Amino acid sequence: KEADTTQTKEEEDKEADEDQNVVDKTSVEGKVEVTVNTPGESMQEMRYDVDLIKANSGQQVKLTLNNPAEAEAMKHNFVIVKKADAKSVAKAGLEAGKEQGYLPEDSDKIYAASELVDPGRQTTFEFSLDEAGKYEFICTYPGHYPLMKGKIVVD
């Protein structure tokens, strides 16, 4: 049986208040730039330094994913999906394997994705989300999804 994932407005507001690192670009016209860092040298420390990104429908976002880690296991990517699809996309990424950068090919559940970023490197990519709603960003590198995720809210 599927769990009920609907939230009341009060629960959504409370959850939004818990997001400590918010990047709100809804008041900006045109293309916006966002930098997301991935601090942490161990499985316990790894995370994105941004919890929530807010953007307008159709707004072009230029996102830089910066990986300052030194540990070889701290490779990361930034994959945008609907929250309900996050777990299945992470699993499909694992099955896709290293050769595919832990990204499933031709997945209609992925709205945008960066390449896999090695420690000490960064990548920049652009995307826009045309449909208002809630999205989740995740890392599909093996074992990272449970800790490395955040939200994108599109107005």
Coordinates of C-alpha atoms in Angstrom, one line a residue:
K1 CA 0.0 0.0 0.0
E2 CA 1.3 3.4 -1.0
A3 CA 1.9 5.9 1.8
D4 CA -0.1 9.1 1.8
T5 CA 2.4 11.8 0.7
T6 CA 0.0 14.8 0.7
Q7 CA 0.7 17.5 3.1
T8 CA -1.5 20.2 4.7
K9 CA -0.6 23.8 4.1
E10 CA 0.5 24.0 7.8
E11 CA 2.9 21.0 7.3
E12 CA 4.3 22.6 4.1
D13 CA 4.9 25.9 5.9
K14 CA 6.6 24.1 8.8
E15 CA 8.8 22.1 6.4
A16 CA 9.7 25.3 4.6
D17 CA 10.7 27.0 7.9
E18 CA 13.0 24.1 8.6
D19 CA 15.0 24.7 5.4
Q20 CA 18.0 26.7 6.7
N21 CA 19.8 27.4 3.4
V22 CA 17.4 28.9 1.0
V23 CA 18.2 30.5 -2.4
D24 CA 15.2 32.6 -3.4
K25 CA 15.4 33.8 -7.0
T26 CA 11.7 34.5 -7.5
S27 CA 12.2 38.3 -7.4
V28 CA 14.8 38.2 -10.1
E29 CA 13.9 38.6 -13.8
G30 CA 15.7 36.7 -16.5
K31 CA 18.5 34.1 -16.0
V32 CA 19.7 33.6 -12.5
E33 CA 22.9 32.0 -11.2
V34 CA 23.1 29.6 -8.2
T35 CA 26.2 28.0 -6.7
V36 CA 25.7 24.8 -4.7
N37 CA 28.7 23.4 -2.7
T38 CA 29.0 19.8 -1.5
P39 CA 31.0 20.0 1.7
G40 CA 32.0 16.8 3.6
E41 CA 34.8 14.2 3.5
S42 CA 32.8 11.2 4.7
M43 CA 29.4 9.5 4.2
Q44 CA 28.3 11.1 7.5
E45 CA 29.3 14.7 6.5
M46 CA 28.3 14.8 2.9
R47 CA 25.5 17.2 1.9
Y48 CA 24.5 20.0 -0.3
D49 CA 25.0 23.4 1.3
V50 CA 21.6 24.6 -0.1
D51 CA 18.3 23.0 1.1
L52 CA 15.8 24.9 -1.0
I53 CA 15.9 26.8 -4.3
K54 CA 13.0 29.0 -5.3
A55 CA 12.5 30.0 -8.9
N56 CA 9.8 31.2 -11.3
S57 CA 8.2 29.0 -13.9
G58 CA 10.3 29.1 -17.1
Q59 CA 13.2 31.0 -15.4
Q60 CA 16.6 30.0 -16.8
V61 CA 18.9 28.8 -13.9
K62 CA 22.6 28.6 -14.4
L63 CA 23.8 26.2 -11.6
T64 CA 27.4 25.6 -10.6
L65 CA 28.0 22.5 -8.6
N66 CA 31.2 22.9 -6.7
N67 CA 32.8 19.8 -5.0
P68 CA 35.6 20.9 -2.6
A69 CA 36.0 17.4 -1.2
E70 CA 39.3 15.5 -1.4
A71 CA 38.1 12.0 -0.6
E72 CA 37.7 9.8 -3.7
A73 CA 34.3 8.5 -2.7
M74 CA 32.9 12.0 -2.6
K75 CA 31.8 12.3 -6.2
H76 CA 28.5 14.1 -6.7
N77 CA 25.9 15.1 -9.2
F78 CA 22.8 17.3 -9.1
V79 CA 19.7 15.6 -10.5
I80 CA 16.2 17.2 -10.6
V81 CA 13.2 15.0 -10.2
K82 CA 9.7 15.1 -8.7
K83 CA 9.8 14.1 -5.1
A84 CA 7.7 11.0 -5.7
D85 CA 10.3 9.8 -8.2
A86 CA 13.5 10.5 -6.2
K87 CA 14.0 7.0 -4.8
S88 CA 13.3 5.2 -8.1
V89 CA 15.6 7.5 -10.0
A90 CA 18.4 7.0 -7.4
K91 CA 18.0 3.2 -7.8
A92 CA 18.0 3.4 -11.6
G93 CA 21.2 5.5 -11.4
L94 CA 22.8 2.8 -9.3
E95 CA 21.8 0.2 -11.9
A96 CA 23.1 2.5 -14.8
G97 CA 26.5 2.3 -13.2
K98 CA 29.8 4.2 -13.4
E99 CA 29.9 4.2 -17.2
Q100 CA 26.7 6.2 -17.4
G101 CA 27.7 8.5 -14.5
Y102 CA 25.1 6.9 -12.3
L103 CA 22.3 8.4 -14.4
P104 CA 19.7 6.3 -16.1
E105 CA 19.5 6.9 -19.9
D106 CA 16.3 8.4 -21.4
S107 CA 14.5 8.8 -18.1
D108 CA 11.4 10.9 -18.4
K109 CA 11.5 11.3 -14.6
I110 CA 14.7 13.5 -14.8
Y111 CA 14.1 17.2 -15.5
A112 CA 17.7 18.2 -15.5
A113 CA 21.0 16.8 -14.4
S114 CA 24.7 17.7 -14.0
E115 CA 27.5 15.4 -14.9
L116 CA 29.3 13.5 -12.0
V117 CA 31.8 15.9 -10.4
D118 CA 35.0 14.5 -9.0
P119 CA 36.5 15.8 -5.8
G120 CA 38.2 19.2 -6.2
R121 CA 36.2 19.9 -9.4
Q122 CA 33.1 21.8 -10.4
T123 CA 30.6 21.8 -13.3
T124 CA 28.1 24.3 -14.5
F125 CA 24.8 23.6 -16.4
E126 CA 21.6 25.4 -17.2
F127 CA 18.0 24.4 -16.9
S128 CA 14.5 25.8 -16.6
L129 CA 11.4 24.2 -15.1
D130 CA 8.3 25.3 -17.0
E131 CA 5.7 23.6 -14.7
A132 CA 5.0 25.2 -11.3
G133 CA 5.3 22.8 -8.4
K134 CA 7.7 21.0 -6.1
Y135 CA 10.8 19.2 -7.3
E136 CA 13.6 17.5 -5.5
F137 CA 17.3 17.5 -6.3
I138 CA 19.3 14.5 -5.4
C139 CA 22.8 12.9 -5.8
T140 CA 22.6 9.5 -7.6
Y141 CA 26.2 8.4 -6.8
P142 CA 25.9 5.1 -4.9
G143 CA 24.9 5.6 -1.2
H144 CA 24.6 9.3 -1.4
Y145 CA 20.8 9.8 -2.1
P146 CA 19.6 9.3 1.5
L147 CA 21.7 12.4 2.7
M148 CA 22.1 14.4 -0.4
K149 CA 18.8 15.9 -1.4
G150 CA 17.0 19.2 -1.3
K151 CA 14.0 21.0 -2.8
I152 CA 13.2 23.3 -5.7
V153 CA 9.9 25.2 -5.5
V154 CA 8.7 26.7 -8.8
D155 CA 6.1 29.4 -8.7

